[in-house]
XYZ file of C-alpha atoms in Angstrom:
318
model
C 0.372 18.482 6.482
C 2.954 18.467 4.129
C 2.829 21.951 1.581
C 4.236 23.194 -1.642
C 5.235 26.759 -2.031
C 5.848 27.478 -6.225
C 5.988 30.283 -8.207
C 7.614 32.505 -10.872
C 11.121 33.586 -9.981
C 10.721 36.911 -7.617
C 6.958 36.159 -7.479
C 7.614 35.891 -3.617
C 7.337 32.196 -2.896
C 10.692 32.333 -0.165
C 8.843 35.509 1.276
C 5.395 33.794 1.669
C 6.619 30.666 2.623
C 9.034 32.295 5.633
C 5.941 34.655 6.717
C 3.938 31.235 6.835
C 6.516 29.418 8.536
C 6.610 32.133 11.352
C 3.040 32.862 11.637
C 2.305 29.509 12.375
C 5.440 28.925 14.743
C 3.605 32.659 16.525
C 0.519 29.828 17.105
C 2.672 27.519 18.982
C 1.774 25.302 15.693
C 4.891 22.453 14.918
C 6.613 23.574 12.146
C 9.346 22.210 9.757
C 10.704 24.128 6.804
C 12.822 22.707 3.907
C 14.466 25.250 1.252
C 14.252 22.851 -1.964
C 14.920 26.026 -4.289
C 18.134 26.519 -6.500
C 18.079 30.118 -4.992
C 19.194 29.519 -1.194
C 17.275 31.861 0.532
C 14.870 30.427 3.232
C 16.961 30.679 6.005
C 18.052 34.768 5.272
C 13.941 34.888 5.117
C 13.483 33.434 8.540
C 16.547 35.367 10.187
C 18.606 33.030 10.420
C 22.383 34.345 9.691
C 23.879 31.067 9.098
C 22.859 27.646 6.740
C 21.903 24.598 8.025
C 24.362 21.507 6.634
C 23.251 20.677 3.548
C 20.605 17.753 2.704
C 22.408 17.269 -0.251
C 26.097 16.309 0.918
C 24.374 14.149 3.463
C 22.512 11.497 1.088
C 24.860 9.073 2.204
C 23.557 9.345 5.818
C 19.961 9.842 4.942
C 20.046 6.759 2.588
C 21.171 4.314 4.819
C 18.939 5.822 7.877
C 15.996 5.225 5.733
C 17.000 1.803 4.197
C 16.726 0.503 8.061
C 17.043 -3.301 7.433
C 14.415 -3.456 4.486
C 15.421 -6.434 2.391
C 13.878 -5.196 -0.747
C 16.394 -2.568 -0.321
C 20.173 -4.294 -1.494
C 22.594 -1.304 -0.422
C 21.967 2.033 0.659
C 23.634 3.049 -2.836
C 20.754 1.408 -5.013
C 18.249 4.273 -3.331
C 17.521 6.828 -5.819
C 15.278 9.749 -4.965
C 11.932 8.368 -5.539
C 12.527 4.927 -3.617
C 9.428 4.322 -1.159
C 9.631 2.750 2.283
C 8.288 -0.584 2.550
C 8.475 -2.776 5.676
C 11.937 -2.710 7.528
C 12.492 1.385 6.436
C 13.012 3.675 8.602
C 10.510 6.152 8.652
C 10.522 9.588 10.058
C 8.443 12.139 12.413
C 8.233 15.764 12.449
C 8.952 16.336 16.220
C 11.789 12.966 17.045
C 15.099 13.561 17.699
C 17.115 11.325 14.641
C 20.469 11.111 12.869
C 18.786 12.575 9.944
C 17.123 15.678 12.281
C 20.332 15.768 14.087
C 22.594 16.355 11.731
C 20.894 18.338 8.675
C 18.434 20.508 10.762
C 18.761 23.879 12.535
C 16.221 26.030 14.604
C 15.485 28.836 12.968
C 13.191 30.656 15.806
C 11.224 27.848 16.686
C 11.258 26.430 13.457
C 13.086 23.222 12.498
C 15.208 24.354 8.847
C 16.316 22.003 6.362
C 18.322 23.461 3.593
C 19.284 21.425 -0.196
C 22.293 23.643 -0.382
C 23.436 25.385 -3.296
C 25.626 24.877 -6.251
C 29.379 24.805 -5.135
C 32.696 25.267 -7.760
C 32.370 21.576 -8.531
C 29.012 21.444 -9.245
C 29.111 24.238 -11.915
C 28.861 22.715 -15.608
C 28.368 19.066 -14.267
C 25.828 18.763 -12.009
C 22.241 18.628 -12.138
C 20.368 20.697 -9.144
C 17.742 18.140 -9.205
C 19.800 15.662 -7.753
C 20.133 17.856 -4.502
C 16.296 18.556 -4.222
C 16.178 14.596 -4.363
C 17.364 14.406 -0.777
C 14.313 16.406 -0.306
C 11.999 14.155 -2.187
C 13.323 10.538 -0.586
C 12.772 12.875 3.068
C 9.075 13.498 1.998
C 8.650 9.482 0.641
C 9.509 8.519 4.270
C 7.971 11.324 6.196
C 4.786 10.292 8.655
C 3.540 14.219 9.567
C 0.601 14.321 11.854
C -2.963 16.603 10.360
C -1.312 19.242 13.327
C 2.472 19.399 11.920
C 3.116 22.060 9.099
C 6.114 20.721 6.485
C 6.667 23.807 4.448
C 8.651 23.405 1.113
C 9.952 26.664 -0.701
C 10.493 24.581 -4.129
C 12.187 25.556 -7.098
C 11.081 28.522 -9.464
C 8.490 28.278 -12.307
C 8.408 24.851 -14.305
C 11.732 22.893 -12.698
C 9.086 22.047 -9.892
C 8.066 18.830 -12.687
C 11.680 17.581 -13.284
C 10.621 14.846 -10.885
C 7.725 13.915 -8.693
C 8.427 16.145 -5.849
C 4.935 18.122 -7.122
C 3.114 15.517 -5.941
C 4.407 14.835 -2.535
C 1.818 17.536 -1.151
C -1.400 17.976 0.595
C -1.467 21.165 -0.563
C 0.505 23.935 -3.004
C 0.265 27.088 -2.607
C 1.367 29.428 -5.331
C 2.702 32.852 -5.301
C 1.269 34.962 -8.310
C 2.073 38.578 -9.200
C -0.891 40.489 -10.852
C 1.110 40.349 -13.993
C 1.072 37.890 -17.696
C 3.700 36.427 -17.017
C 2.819 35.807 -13.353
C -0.468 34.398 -14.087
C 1.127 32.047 -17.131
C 3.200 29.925 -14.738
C 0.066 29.295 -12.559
C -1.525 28.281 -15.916
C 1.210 25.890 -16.556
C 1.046 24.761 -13.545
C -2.110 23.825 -13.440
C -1.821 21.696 -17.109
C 1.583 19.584 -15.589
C -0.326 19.021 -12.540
C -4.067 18.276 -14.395
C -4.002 14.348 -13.714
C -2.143 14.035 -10.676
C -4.949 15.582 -7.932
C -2.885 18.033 -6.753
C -4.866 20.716 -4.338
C -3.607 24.273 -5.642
C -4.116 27.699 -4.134
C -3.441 31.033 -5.794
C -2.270 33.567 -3.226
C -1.403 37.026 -5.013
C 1.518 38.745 -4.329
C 2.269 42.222 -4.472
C -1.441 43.877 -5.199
C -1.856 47.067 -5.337
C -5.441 47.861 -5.667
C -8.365 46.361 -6.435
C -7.635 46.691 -10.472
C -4.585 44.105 -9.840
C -6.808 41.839 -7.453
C -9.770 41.860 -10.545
C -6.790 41.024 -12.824
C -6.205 38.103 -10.832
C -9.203 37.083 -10.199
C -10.211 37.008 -14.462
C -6.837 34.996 -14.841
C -7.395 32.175 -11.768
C -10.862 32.097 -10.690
C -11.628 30.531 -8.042
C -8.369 29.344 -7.272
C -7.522 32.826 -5.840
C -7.644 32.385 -1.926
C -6.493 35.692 -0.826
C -3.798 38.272 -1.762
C -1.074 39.994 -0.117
C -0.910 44.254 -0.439
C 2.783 45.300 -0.530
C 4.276 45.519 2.899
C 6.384 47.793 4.847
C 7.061 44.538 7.202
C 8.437 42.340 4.743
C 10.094 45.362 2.611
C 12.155 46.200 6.440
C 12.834 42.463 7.005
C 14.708 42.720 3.518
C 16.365 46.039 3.992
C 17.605 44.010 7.333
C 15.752 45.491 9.878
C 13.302 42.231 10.616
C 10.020 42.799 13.300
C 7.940 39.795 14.941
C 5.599 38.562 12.484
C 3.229 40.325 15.197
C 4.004 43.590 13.798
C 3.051 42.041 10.175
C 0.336 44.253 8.496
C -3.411 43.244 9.848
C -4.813 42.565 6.357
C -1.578 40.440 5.291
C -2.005 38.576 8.434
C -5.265 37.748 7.970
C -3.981 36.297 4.847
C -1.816 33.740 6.454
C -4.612 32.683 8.743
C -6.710 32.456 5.381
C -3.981 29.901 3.928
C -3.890 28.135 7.367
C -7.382 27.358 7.613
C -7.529 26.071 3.825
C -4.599 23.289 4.585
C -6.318 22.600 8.135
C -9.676 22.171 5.712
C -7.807 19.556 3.151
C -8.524 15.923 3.059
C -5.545 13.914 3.015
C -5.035 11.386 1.006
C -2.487 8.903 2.004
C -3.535 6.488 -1.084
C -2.890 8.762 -3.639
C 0.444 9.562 -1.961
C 1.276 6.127 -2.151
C -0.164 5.156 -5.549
C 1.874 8.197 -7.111
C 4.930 7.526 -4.930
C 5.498 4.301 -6.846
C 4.692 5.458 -10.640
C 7.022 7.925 -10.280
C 9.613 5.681 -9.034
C 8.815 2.933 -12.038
C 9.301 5.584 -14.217
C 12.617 6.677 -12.765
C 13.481 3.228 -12.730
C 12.676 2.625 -16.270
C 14.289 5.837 -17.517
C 17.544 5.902 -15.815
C 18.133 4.442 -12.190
C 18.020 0.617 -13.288
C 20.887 1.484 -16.103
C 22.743 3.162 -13.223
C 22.485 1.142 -10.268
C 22.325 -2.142 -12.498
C 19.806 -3.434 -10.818
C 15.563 -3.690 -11.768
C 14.414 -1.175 -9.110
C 10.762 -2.109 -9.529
C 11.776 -4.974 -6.559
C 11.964 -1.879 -4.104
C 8.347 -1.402 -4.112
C 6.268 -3.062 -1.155
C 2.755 -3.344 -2.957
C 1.885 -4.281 1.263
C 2.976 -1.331 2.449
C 1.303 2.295 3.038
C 2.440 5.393 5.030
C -1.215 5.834 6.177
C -0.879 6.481 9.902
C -3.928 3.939 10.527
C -2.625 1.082 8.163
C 0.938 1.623 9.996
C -0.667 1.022 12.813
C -2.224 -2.215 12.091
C 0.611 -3.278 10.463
C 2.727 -2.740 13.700
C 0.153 -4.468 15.519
């Protein structure tokens, strides 16, 4: 199950996506995280004292992994983040062992990290962040994740989560609201950018007080609201850096993350809509910049035969 964690900026999102990541790696649950936000800060959140390589300075690798020997694909260097797979790709799997894995992913106790990277010197003034995260995006094109694997994305802060089609690479998004206006107006916004794309959304409140800030809440999202977190002297520790098993997590914030698990282990997926949405997005890429770029008509990668449903792969291997 592959899920979206958004937000405002200090809403929480890297918290609640870390205390996810480790409650479910607590189960014995598979688990693969991928920080995706401008803000580096997944790995700190799961205790890890050192990055992961980047995803970002490895597109090189990763594009010619994935290209396999697809002939609809010319060169590794006419992949652009939104190409799809189509038959000859390489596709991946949350628990192999691959060059991809190998090289760009860390353990982060018990849980496989993938990290965009941040902006460097160069970067600064003539780079766009986007084109990191679409490392991420091309990962998530190609990915074949079982209903019991958990592919947690800590995405990019308020509205930059629509600069591409990332957004709609999920089963489900959760997002991280603050009983606040301006907490409460990015899930609004959210919810008109995502209106016509299907996308399963779940509020989870951060940082409630009482039950004034959970009625506040509740008046602004309705029944989107799954559950909220109180503030916690567990996560508050973990950031003064004095970190405790998630064990040790608060009873009534815990049963918060076993609220959010059983609402993605509860969502239909829909591996039709995946593929339907993969390819608009990538005609519209292809029509707004990546033809002009590569010099090529990039509307020749997509294989209308071709689905990553599981049971159609299987056919089609047959």
């Amino acid at each position: 199950m592959k899920i979206a964690f958004v937000g405002k900026g200090g809403a929480g999102k890297t918290t609640l996506t870390a205390l996810f990541a480790r409650h479910l790696a607590s189960q014995g649950r598979t688990v693969l995280a991928l920080d995706a936000d401008i803000n580096q800060n997944l790995a700190v959140a799961l205790g890890r004292t050192g990055e992961p390589p980047a995803l970002g300075e490895h597109l090189p690798l990763i594009k010619e992994y994935l290209r396999g020997n697809n002939p609809r694909i010319s060169s590794a260097a006419t992949m652009v983040k939104t190409t799809p797979p189509g038959r000859g790709s390489r596709l991946l799997r949350v628990r192999e062992d691959n060059p991809v894995w190998d090289e760009c992913l860390r353990d982060a106790d018990g849980i496989r990290l993938g990290v965009t990277g941040g902006f460097a010197a160069d970067d600064l003034g003539v780079s766009c962040y986007h084109s990191k995260v679409g490392a991420v995006e091309l990962l998530l094109n190609h990915l074949v994740d079982a209903d019991d694997e958990y592919v947690l994305v800590d995405m990019t802060a308020g509205a930059d989560a629509f600069a591409s089609g990332l957004f709609t690479r999920f089963d489900r998004t959760f997002i991280a609201c603050e009983p606040t206006v301006r907490g409460v107006g990015v899930y609004r916004q959210y919810l008109e950018y995502a209106a016509d794309y299907d996308v399963a959304v779940s509020v989870i409140g951060n940082k409630v007080t009482d039950a004034a800030d959970e009625a506040f809440l509740r008046d602004h999202t309705g029944a989107d609201l799954l559950a909220t977190l109180g503030v916690s002297r567990h996560v508050r520790a973990a950031e003064q850096g004095r970190p405790a098993p998630i064990e040790d997590l608060e009873p009534a914030n815990r049963a918060v993350l076993d609220t959010m698990r059983a609402a993605v282990d509860g969502t239909s997926r829909d591996w039709d809509r995946f593929t339907r949405q993969a390819r608009e997005f990538h005609l519209r890429n292809a029509t707004a910049w990546a033809n002009e770029r590569t010099g090529e008509d990039l509307a020749g990668q997509i294989d209308p035969e071709f689905t990553l449903d599981p049971a159609a792969l299987s056919v089609l291997a047959s």
